[in-house]
PDB file of C-alpha atoms and ligand atoms in Angstrom:
ATOM      1  CA  UNK A1078    -141.609  36.605   8.092  1.00 74.00           C
ATOM      2  CA  UNK A1079    -142.342  38.841  11.154  1.00 89.00           C
ATOM      3  CA  UNK A1080    -140.512  42.306  11.763  1.00 96.00           C
ATOM      4  CA  UNK A1081    -137.051  42.082  12.283  1.00 98.00           C
ATOM      5  CA  UNK A1082    -135.377  45.019  11.231  1.00 98.00           C
ATOM      6  CA  UNK A1083    -136.777  48.552  12.312  1.00 98.00           C
ATOM      7  CA  UNK A1084    -135.513  51.859  11.241  1.00 98.00           C
ATOM      8  CA  UNK A1085    -135.882  54.356  13.989  1.00 98.00           C
ATOM      9  CA  UNK A1086    -135.325  57.959  12.633  1.00 98.00           C
ATOM     10  CA  UNK A1087    -135.871  59.548  15.981  1.00 98.00           C
ATOM     11  CA  UNK A1088    -136.266  63.448  15.537  1.00 98.00           C
ATOM     12  CA  UNK A1089    -134.967  63.392  11.783  1.00 98.00           C
ATOM     13  CA  UNK A1090    -136.637  63.984   8.601  1.00 95.00           C
ATOM     14  CA  UNK A1091    -138.407  66.081   5.951  1.00 98.00           C
ATOM     15  CA  UNK A1092    -140.348  65.393   2.716  1.00 98.00           C
ATOM     16  CA  UNK A1093    -136.869  65.647   0.660  1.00 98.00           C
ATOM     17  CA  UNK A1094    -135.191  63.371   3.115  1.00 98.00           C
ATOM     18  CA  UNK A1095    -138.112  60.494   2.651  1.00 98.00           C
ATOM     19  CA  UNK A1096    -137.369  60.876  -1.123  1.00 97.00           C
ATOM     20  CA  UNK A1097    -133.846  60.356  -0.869  1.00 98.00           C
ATOM     21  CA  UNK A1098    -133.954  57.599   1.601  1.00 98.00           C
ATOM     22  CA  UNK A1099    -136.791  55.696  -0.435  1.00 97.00           C
ATOM     23  CA  UNK A1100    -134.624  55.924  -3.933  1.00 96.00           C
ATOM     24  CA  UNK A1101    -131.337  54.921  -2.150  1.00 97.00           C
ATOM     25  CA  UNK A1102    -132.935  52.054  -0.407  1.00 97.00           C
ATOM     26  CA  UNK A1103    -134.792  50.528  -3.645  1.00 96.00           C
ATOM     27  CA  UNK A1104    -131.468  51.062  -5.276  1.00 97.00           C
ATOM     28  CA  UNK A1105    -129.362  48.811  -2.762  1.00 98.00           C
ATOM     29  CA  UNK A1106    -132.004  46.431  -1.442  1.00 97.00           C
ATOM     30  CA  UNK A1107    -131.405  43.076  -3.349  1.00 96.00           C
ATOM     31  CA  UNK A1108    -134.809  41.215  -2.159  1.00 94.00           C
ATOM     32  CA  UNK A1109    -138.321  41.194  -3.089  1.00 92.00           C
ATOM     33  CA  UNK A1110    -139.532  40.347   0.285  1.00 92.00           C
ATOM     34  CA  UNK A1111    -139.929  43.583   2.442  1.00 94.00           C
ATOM     35  CA  UNK A1112    -142.055  41.467   5.290  1.00 93.00           C
ATOM     36  CA  UNK A1113    -139.166  41.562   7.693  1.00 96.00           C
ATOM     37  CA  UNK A1114    -138.688  45.645   7.377  1.00 97.00           C
ATOM     38  CA  UNK A1115    -140.033  48.345   9.442  1.00 98.00           C
ATOM     39  CA  UNK A1116    -139.445  52.121   9.528  1.00 98.00           C
ATOM     40  CA  UNK A1117    -140.630  54.480  12.213  1.00 98.00           C
ATOM     41  CA  UNK A1118    -140.401  57.928  10.972  1.00 98.00           C
ATOM     42  CA  UNK A1119    -141.570  61.275  12.894  1.00 98.00           C
ATOM     43  CA  UNK A1120    -145.408  60.415  12.998  1.00 98.00           C
ATOM     44  CA  UNK A1121    -146.231  63.510  10.751  1.00 97.00           C
ATOM     45  CA  UNK A1122    -144.417  61.853   7.841  1.00 98.00           C
ATOM     46  CA  UNK A1123    -146.033  58.429   7.984  1.00 97.00           C
ATOM     47  CA  UNK A1124    -148.581  59.157   5.160  1.00 96.00           C
ATOM     48  CA  UNK A1125    -145.887  61.092   3.054  1.00 97.00           C
ATOM     49  CA  UNK A1126    -143.791  57.905   3.524  1.00 97.00           C
ATOM     50  CA  UNK A1127    -146.824  55.605   2.703  1.00 95.00           C
ATOM     51  CA  UNK A1128    -147.328  57.404  -0.562  1.00 95.00           C
ATOM     52  CA  UNK A1129    -143.572  56.806  -1.712  1.00 95.00           C
ATOM     53  CA  UNK A1130    -143.365  53.211  -0.806  1.00 93.00           C
ATOM     54  CA  UNK A1131    -146.371  52.436  -3.122  1.00 87.00           C
ATOM     55  CA  UNK A1132    -147.433  48.804  -2.939  1.00 82.00           C
ATOM     56  CA  UNK A1133    -144.606  47.105  -1.441  1.00 82.00           C
ATOM     57  CA  UNK A1134    -145.361  45.974   2.127  1.00 79.00           C
ATOM     58  CA  UNK A1135    -142.558  47.714   4.237  1.00 95.00           C
ATOM     59  CA  UNK A1136    -144.323  47.975   7.558  1.00 97.00           C
ATOM     60  CA  UNK A1137    -144.743  51.749   8.866  1.00 98.00           C
ATOM     61  CA  UNK A1138    -144.864  52.471  12.634  1.00 98.00           C
ATOM     62  CA  UNK A1139    -144.759  55.099  15.416  1.00 98.00           C
ATOM     63  CA  UNK A1140    -141.851  55.875  17.420  1.00 98.00           C
ATOM     64  CA  UNK A1141    -144.396  56.492  20.563  1.00 98.00           C
ATOM     65  CA  UNK A1142    -147.798  56.606  21.448  1.00 98.00           C
ATOM     66  CA  UNK A1143    -149.907  58.351  24.215  1.00 98.00           C
ATOM     67  CA  UNK A1144    -150.841  56.206  26.811  1.00 97.00           C
ATOM     68  CA  UNK A1145    -154.500  57.579  26.622  1.00 97.00           C
ATOM     69  CA  UNK A1146    -156.739  57.036  23.783  1.00 97.00           C
ATOM     70  CA  UNK A1147    -158.188  60.355  23.447  1.00 96.00           C
ATOM     71  CA  UNK A1148    -158.747  63.847  25.743  1.00 96.00           C
ATOM     72  CA  UNK A1149    -157.237  66.706  26.886  1.00 98.00           C
ATOM     73  CA  UNK A1150    -153.536  65.982  26.195  1.00 97.00           C
ATOM     74  CA  UNK A1151    -152.097  68.586  23.742  1.00 97.00           C
ATOM     75  CA  UNK A1152    -149.366  67.456  21.565  1.00 96.00           C
ATOM     76  CA  UNK A1153    -149.708  63.600  21.994  1.00 97.00           C
ATOM     77  CA  UNK A1154    -150.677  60.984  19.446  1.00 98.00           C
ATOM     78  CA  UNK A1155    -152.796  57.878  20.227  1.00 98.00           C
ATOM     79  CA  UNK A1156    -152.502  54.223  19.260  1.00 98.00           C
ATOM     80  CA  UNK A1157    -155.897  54.627  17.189  1.00 98.00           C
ATOM     81  CA  UNK A1158    -154.461  57.569  15.310  1.00 98.00           C
ATOM     82  CA  UNK A1159    -151.521  55.644  14.234  1.00 98.00           C
ATOM     83  CA  UNK A1160    -153.715  52.685  13.480  1.00 98.00           C
ATOM     84  CA  UNK A1161    -155.980  54.920  11.528  1.00 97.00           C
ATOM     85  CA  UNK A1162    -152.828  55.646   9.353  1.00 96.00           C
ATOM     86  CA  UNK A1163    -152.608  51.850   8.474  1.00 95.00           C
ATOM     87  CA  UNK A1164    -149.330  51.275  10.812  1.00 97.00           C
ATOM     88  CA  UNK A1165    -148.462  48.009  11.992  1.00 97.00           C
ATOM     89  CA  UNK A1166    -146.398  48.789  15.259  1.00 98.00           C
ATOM     90  CA  UNK A1167    -145.386  51.374  17.685  1.00 98.00           C
ATOM     91  CA  UNK A1168    -141.842  51.659  19.437  1.00 98.00           C
ATOM     92  CA  UNK A1169    -142.709  51.840  23.483  1.00 98.00           C
ATOM     93  CA  UNK A1170    -140.403  52.651  26.334  1.00 97.00           C
ATOM     94  CA  UNK A1171    -137.235  53.876  24.284  1.00 98.00           C
ATOM     95  CA  UNK A1172    -134.578  54.851  26.774  1.00 96.00           C
ATOM     96  CA  UNK A1173    -134.810  58.506  25.026  1.00 97.00           C
ATOM     97  CA  UNK A1174    -138.415  58.593  26.308  1.00 97.00           C
ATOM     98  CA  UNK A1175    -137.697  57.023  29.590  1.00 95.00           C
ATOM     99  CA  UNK A1176    -134.864  59.656  30.312  1.00 94.00           C
ATOM    100  CA  UNK A1177    -135.758  62.948  28.589  1.00 96.00           C
ATOM    101  CA  UNK A1178    -139.472  62.611  28.909  1.00 96.00           C
ATOM    102  CA  UNK A1179    -139.363  60.648  32.380  1.00 96.00           C
ATOM    103  CA  UNK A1180    -141.585  57.810  31.385  1.00 96.00           C
ATOM    104  CA  UNK A1181    -142.533  55.632  33.927  1.00 94.00           C
ATOM    105  CA  UNK A1182    -142.921  52.062  33.958  1.00 91.00           C
ATOM    106  CA  UNK A1183    -146.939  52.461  34.600  1.00 92.00           C
ATOM    107  CA  UNK A1184    -147.088  54.824  31.657  1.00 95.00           C
ATOM    108  CA  UNK A1185    -145.214  51.962  29.436  1.00 96.00           C
ATOM    109  CA  UNK A1186    -147.681  49.245  30.668  1.00 94.00           C
ATOM    110  CA  UNK A1187    -150.331  51.600  29.654  1.00 95.00           C
ATOM    111  CA  UNK A1188    -148.799  52.269  26.238  1.00 96.00           C
ATOM    112  CA  UNK A1189    -148.641  48.285  25.866  1.00 95.00           C
ATOM    113  CA  UNK A1190    -152.377  48.406  26.437  1.00 93.00           C
ATOM    114  CA  UNK A1191    -153.333  50.799  23.827  1.00 96.00           C
ATOM    115  CA  UNK A1192    -151.013  49.139  21.293  1.00 96.00           C
ATOM    116  CA  UNK A1193    -152.518  45.834  21.809  1.00 94.00           C
ATOM    117  CA  UNK A1194    -155.996  47.306  21.864  1.00 95.00           C
ATOM    118  CA  UNK A1195    -155.331  48.611  18.335  1.00 96.00           C
ATOM    119  CA  UNK A1196    -153.634  45.757  16.915  1.00 96.00           C
ATOM    120  CA  UNK A1197    -150.021  47.800  16.773  1.00 97.00           C
ATOM    121  CA  UNK A1198    -147.090  45.064  17.766  1.00 97.00           C
ATOM    122  CA  UNK A1199    -145.319  46.908  20.519  1.00 97.00           C
ATOM    123  CA  UNK A1200    -141.679  46.953  20.484  1.00 98.00           C
ATOM    124  CA  UNK A1201    -140.799  47.240  23.990  1.00 97.00           C
ATOM    125  CA  UNK A1202    -137.276  48.744  24.548  1.00 98.00           C
ATOM    126  CA  UNK A1203    -135.154  47.571  27.807  1.00 98.00           C
ATOM    127  CA  UNK A1204    -131.764  48.290  28.604  1.00 98.00           C
ATOM    128  CA  UNK A1205    -129.253  48.989  31.357  1.00 98.00           C
ATOM    129  CA  UNK A1206    -126.899  52.076  31.925  1.00 97.00           C
ATOM    130  CA  UNK A1207    -123.238  51.922  31.658  1.00 97.00           C
ATOM    131  CA  UNK A1208    -123.078  51.961  35.327  1.00 98.00           C
ATOM    132  CA  UNK A1209    -125.127  48.908  35.809  1.00 98.00           C
ATOM    133  CA  UNK A1210    -123.207  47.096  33.009  1.00 98.00           C
ATOM    134  CA  UNK A1211    -120.033  47.784  34.725  1.00 97.00           C
ATOM    135  CA  UNK A1212    -121.590  46.470  38.057  1.00 98.00           C
ATOM    136  CA  UNK A1213    -122.422  43.339  36.059  1.00 97.00           C
ATOM    137  CA  UNK A1214    -126.274  43.676  37.016  1.00 98.00           C
ATOM    138  CA  UNK A1215    -127.552  43.701  33.644  1.00 97.00           C
ATOM    139  CA  UNK A1216    -129.438  40.622  33.923  1.00 97.00           C
ATOM    140  CA  UNK A1217    -131.369  42.058  37.229  1.00 97.00           C
ATOM    141  CA  UNK A1218    -132.054  45.262  35.631  1.00 97.00           C
ATOM    142  CA  UNK A1219    -133.743  43.895  32.586  1.00 97.00           C
ATOM    143  CA  UNK A1220    -135.580  41.273  34.495  1.00 96.00           C
ATOM    144  CA  UNK A1221    -137.041  44.359  36.613  1.00 96.00           C
ATOM    145  CA  UNK A1222    -137.735  46.360  33.615  1.00 96.00           C
ATOM    146  CA  UNK A1223    -139.544  43.417  31.928  1.00 96.00           C
ATOM    147  CA  UNK A1224    -141.452  42.929  35.029  1.00 95.00           C
ATOM    148  CA  UNK A1225    -142.360  46.601  35.471  1.00 93.00           C
ATOM    149  CA  UNK A1226    -143.553  46.867  31.869  1.00 94.00           C
ATOM    150  CA  UNK A1227    -145.521  43.490  31.505  1.00 93.00           C
ATOM    151  CA  UNK A1228    -147.166  43.167  34.869  1.00 85.00           C
ATOM    152  CA  UNK A1229    -150.122  45.679  34.203  1.00 78.00           C
ATOM    153  CA  UNK A1230    -150.267  44.751  30.488  1.00 74.00           C
ATOM    154  CA  UNK A1231    -151.206  40.854  30.714  1.00 71.00           C
ATOM    155  CA  UNK A1232    -153.727  41.222  27.825  1.00 72.00           C
ATOM    156  CA  UNK A1233    -150.806  42.043  25.701  1.00 71.00           C
ATOM    157  CA  UNK A1234    -150.660  38.900  23.526  1.00 78.00           C
ATOM    158  CA  UNK A1235    -148.304  39.890  20.898  1.00 87.00           C
ATOM    159  CA  UNK A1236    -144.689  41.588  21.609  1.00 95.00           C
ATOM    160  CA  UNK A1237    -141.355  42.204  20.194  1.00 97.00           C
ATOM    161  CA  UNK A1238    -138.608  43.357  22.915  1.00 98.00           C
ATOM    162  CA  UNK A1239    -135.391  45.585  21.764  1.00 98.00           C
ATOM    163  CA  UNK A1240    -132.708  44.974  23.913  1.00 98.00           C
ATOM    164  CA  UNK A1241    -130.936  48.302  23.978  1.00 98.00           C
ATOM    165  CA  UNK A1242    -128.174  48.976  26.556  1.00 98.00           C
ATOM    166  CA  UNK A1243    -128.348  52.650  27.003  1.00 97.00           C
ATOM    167  CA  UNK A1244    -124.495  53.256  26.782  1.00 98.00           C
ATOM    168  CA  UNK A1245    -124.560  51.404  23.451  1.00 98.00           C
ATOM    169  CA  UNK A1246    -127.251  53.912  21.835  1.00 97.00           C
ATOM    170  CA  UNK A1247    -125.238  56.485  19.183  1.00 96.00           C
ATOM    171  CA  UNK A1248    -121.907  55.774  20.939  1.00 97.00           C
ATOM    172  CA  UNK A1249    -120.339  53.169  18.448  1.00 96.00           C
ATOM    173  CA  UNK A1250    -119.751  50.884  21.551  1.00 97.00           C
ATOM    174  CA  UNK A1251    -121.667  47.492  21.891  1.00 97.00           C
ATOM    175  CA  UNK A1252    -121.492  44.598  24.042  1.00 97.00           C
ATOM    176  CA  UNK A1253    -119.864  41.677  22.416  1.00 98.00           C
ATOM    177  CA  UNK A1254    -122.322  39.434  20.066  1.00 98.00           C
ATOM    178  CA  UNK A1255    -121.896  36.775  22.490  1.00 98.00           C
ATOM    179  CA  UNK A1256    -123.102  38.919  25.668  1.00 98.00           C
ATOM    180  CA  UNK A1257    -126.101  40.278  23.463  1.00 98.00           C
ATOM    181  CA  UNK A1258    -126.823  36.551  22.522  1.00 98.00           C
ATOM    182  CA  UNK A1259    -126.874  35.248  26.337  1.00 98.00           C
ATOM    183  CA  UNK A1260    -128.892  38.405  27.219  1.00 98.00           C
ATOM    184  CA  UNK A1261    -131.456  37.658  24.499  1.00 98.00           C
ATOM    185  CA  UNK A1262    -131.942  34.178  25.908  1.00 98.00           C
ATOM    186  CA  UNK A1263    -132.425  35.346  29.433  1.00 98.00           C
ATOM    187  CA  UNK A1264    -135.032  37.760  28.081  1.00 98.00           C
ATOM    188  CA  UNK A1265    -136.932  35.116  25.977  1.00 98.00           C
ATOM    189  CA  UNK A1266    -136.812  32.643  29.278  1.00 97.00           C
ATOM    190  CA  UNK A1267    -138.004  35.109  31.489  1.00 97.00           C
ATOM    191  CA  UNK A1268    -140.879  36.111  28.914  1.00 96.00           C
ATOM    192  CA  UNK A1269    -141.874  32.740  28.449  1.00 94.00           C
ATOM    193  CA  UNK A1270    -141.826  31.588  32.315  1.00 94.00           C
ATOM    194  CA  UNK A1271    -143.366  34.647  33.687  1.00 93.00           C
ATOM    195  CA  UNK A1272    -145.991  35.503  30.662  1.00 93.00           C
ATOM    196  CA  UNK A1273    -146.844  32.394  28.975  1.00 91.00           C
ATOM    197  CA  UNK A1274    -149.433  34.037  27.417  1.00 90.00           C
ATOM    198  CA  UNK A1275    -147.589  36.450  25.636  1.00 92.00           C
ATOM    199  CA  UNK A1276    -146.419  35.552  22.033  1.00 91.00           C
ATOM    200  CA  UNK A1277    -142.921  36.924  21.881  1.00 95.00           C
ATOM    201  CA  UNK A1278    -142.215  37.280  18.338  1.00 91.00           C
ATOM    202  CA  UNK A1279    -138.697  37.996  18.377  1.00 97.00           C
ATOM    203  CA  UNK A1280    -135.951  39.917  20.315  1.00 98.00           C
ATOM    204  CA  UNK A1281    -134.059  42.570  18.825  1.00 98.00           C
ATOM    205  CA  UNK A1282    -130.684  44.368  19.479  1.00 98.00           C
ATOM    206  CA  UNK A1283    -130.575  48.042  19.240  1.00 98.00           C
ATOM    207  CA  UNK A1284    -127.432  50.285  19.960  1.00 98.00           C
ATOM    208  CA  UNK A1285    -124.819  51.241  17.330  1.00 98.00           C
ATOM    209  CA  UNK A1286    -125.856  48.690  14.885  1.00 98.00           C
ATOM    210  CA  UNK A1287    -124.016  49.352  11.585  1.00 98.00           C
ATOM    211  CA  UNK A1288    -122.921  47.530   8.249  1.00 98.00           C
ATOM    212  CA  UNK A1289    -119.689  47.044   9.961  1.00 98.00           C
ATOM    213  CA  UNK A1290    -121.124  44.857  12.916  1.00 98.00           C
ATOM    214  CA  UNK A1291    -124.437  43.448  11.295  1.00 98.00           C
ATOM    215  CA  UNK A1292    -122.940  40.115  10.438  1.00 98.00           C
ATOM    216  CA  UNK A1293    -121.362  39.213  13.656  1.00 98.00           C
ATOM    217  CA  UNK A1294    -124.602  40.288  15.529  1.00 98.00           C
ATOM    218  CA  UNK A1295    -126.932  38.424  13.116  1.00 98.00           C
ATOM    219  CA  UNK A1296    -124.854  35.304  13.122  1.00 98.00           C
ATOM    220  CA  UNK A1297    -125.959  34.753  17.021  1.00 98.00           C
ATOM    221  CA  UNK A1298    -128.671  32.499  17.248  1.00 98.00           C
ATOM    222  CA  UNK A1299    -131.018  34.462  19.748  1.00 98.00           C
ATOM    223  CA  UNK A1300    -130.483  37.975  17.941  1.00 98.00           C
ATOM    224  CA  UNK A1301    -133.559  37.836  15.759  1.00 98.00           C
ATOM    225  CA  UNK A1302    -132.994  41.178  14.204  1.00 98.00           C
ATOM    226  CA  UNK A1303    -132.194  44.895  14.820  1.00 98.00           C
ATOM    227  CA  UNK A1304    -133.682  48.271  15.941  1.00 98.00           C
ATOM    228  CA  UNK A1305    -131.439  50.855  14.224  1.00 98.00           C
ATOM    229  CA  UNK A1306    -131.153  54.530  14.753  1.00 98.00           C
ATOM    230  CA  UNK A1307    -128.303  56.548  13.181  1.00 98.00           C
ATOM    231  CA  UNK A1308    -127.342  53.802  10.307  1.00 98.00           C
ATOM    232  CA  UNK A1309    -130.854  53.746   9.266  1.00 98.00           C
ATOM    233  CA  UNK A1310    -130.835  57.219   8.238  1.00 98.00           C
ATOM    234  CA  UNK A1311    -129.122  56.508   5.036  1.00 98.00           C
ATOM    235  CA  UNK A1312    -131.350  54.284   2.669  1.00 98.00           C
ATOM    236  CA  UNK A1313    -128.157  52.813   1.220  1.00 98.00           C
ATOM    237  CA  UNK A1314    -126.713  51.766   4.694  1.00 98.00           C
ATOM    238  CA  UNK A1315    -130.009  50.149   5.971  1.00 98.00           C
ATOM    239  CA  UNK A1316    -130.483  48.244   2.758  1.00 98.00           C
ATOM    240  CA  UNK A1317    -127.089  46.897   2.983  1.00 98.00           C
ATOM    241  CA  UNK A1318    -127.859  46.016   6.759  1.00 98.00           C
ATOM    242  CA  UNK A1319    -131.041  44.359   5.510  1.00 98.00           C
ATOM    243  CA  UNK A1320    -128.882  42.337   2.520  1.00 98.00           C
ATOM    244  CA  UNK A1321    -126.655  40.968   5.182  1.00 98.00           C
ATOM    245  CA  UNK A1322    -129.796  40.019   7.397  1.00 98.00           C
ATOM    246  CA  UNK A1323    -131.126  38.131   4.716  1.00 97.00           C
ATOM    247  CA  UNK A1324    -127.922  36.414   3.913  1.00 96.00           C
ATOM    248  CA  UNK A1325    -127.687  35.046   7.373  1.00 97.00           C
ATOM    249  CA  UNK A1326    -131.276  34.651   8.708  1.00 95.00           C
ATOM    250  CA  UNK A1327    -133.313  33.836   5.759  1.00 90.00           C
ATOM    251  CA  UNK A1328    -132.628  30.220   4.677  1.00 73.00           C
TER     252      UNK A1328
HETATM  253  P1  LIG B 199    -128.286  53.860  17.386  1.00 81.88           P
HETATM  254  O1  LIG B 199    -129.817  54.039  17.708  1.00 81.88           O
HETATM  255  O2  LIG B 199    -128.653  52.831  16.469  1.00 81.88           O
HETATM  256  O3  LIG B 199    -128.111  55.418  16.596  1.00 81.88           O
HETATM  257  O4  LIG B 199    -127.320  53.377  18.531  1.00 81.88           O
HETATM  258  C1  LIG B 199    -130.387  52.810  18.161  1.00 81.88           C
HETATM  259  C2  LIG B 199    -131.770  53.439  19.007  1.00 81.88           C
HETATM  260  O5  LIG B 199    -131.926  54.205  19.854  1.00 81.88           O
HETATM  261  O6  LIG B 199    -132.944  52.731  18.825  1.00 81.88           O
END
């Protein structure tokens, strides 16, 4: 199976955290198939985590890459470096990057090109604000974000989109599973009709996913998986969500 459940650890972690996480995860995960799982730790812990993971094929990835390949760009990390560490994916355009670090659609487009160049599957994040949700313009906003990110990156062949309403991230609130399902259907339609060369592997949902709501989300046809922040910081909870996912989606 392709990547479906991705842990986004954000700015959290340490060597000790990695060790505890791995031991909890393996204690509670009840399958031997790791192919749908990905972890995006802070980039500097990728190698440490790989050492702890051993031979199993949980995919490792970055939370962000730079839009350029190399050069005088203090503090940045390139797609080629992430590939060099044996990673398989990178998150691109997370709403925290868009708001806190003023990432533009143009920068996001360039990052998609970099990811594609080094065969990293980009997890492109899109999502509406609370105000846009209340104004009932979610579909228009997402449509614009998709076009803005993809129109310059037509070479991108393989893609995962994560629908993450900004107001749902870390808030304990979510749209209803049915609302998310219909948004995902729209995303799939837009990508297929506007960018037929792109292979949209899956559309994930992100924003306050937890063990409490996982089953109701995964039961929806068009919710292919999840990008998980807070609940992924606990290896036991991430394993429990993955067990629910396997029960519902893996036949
Ligand atoms: P959350 O974060 O699960 O803590 O809401 C999701 C994300 O930001 O990717």
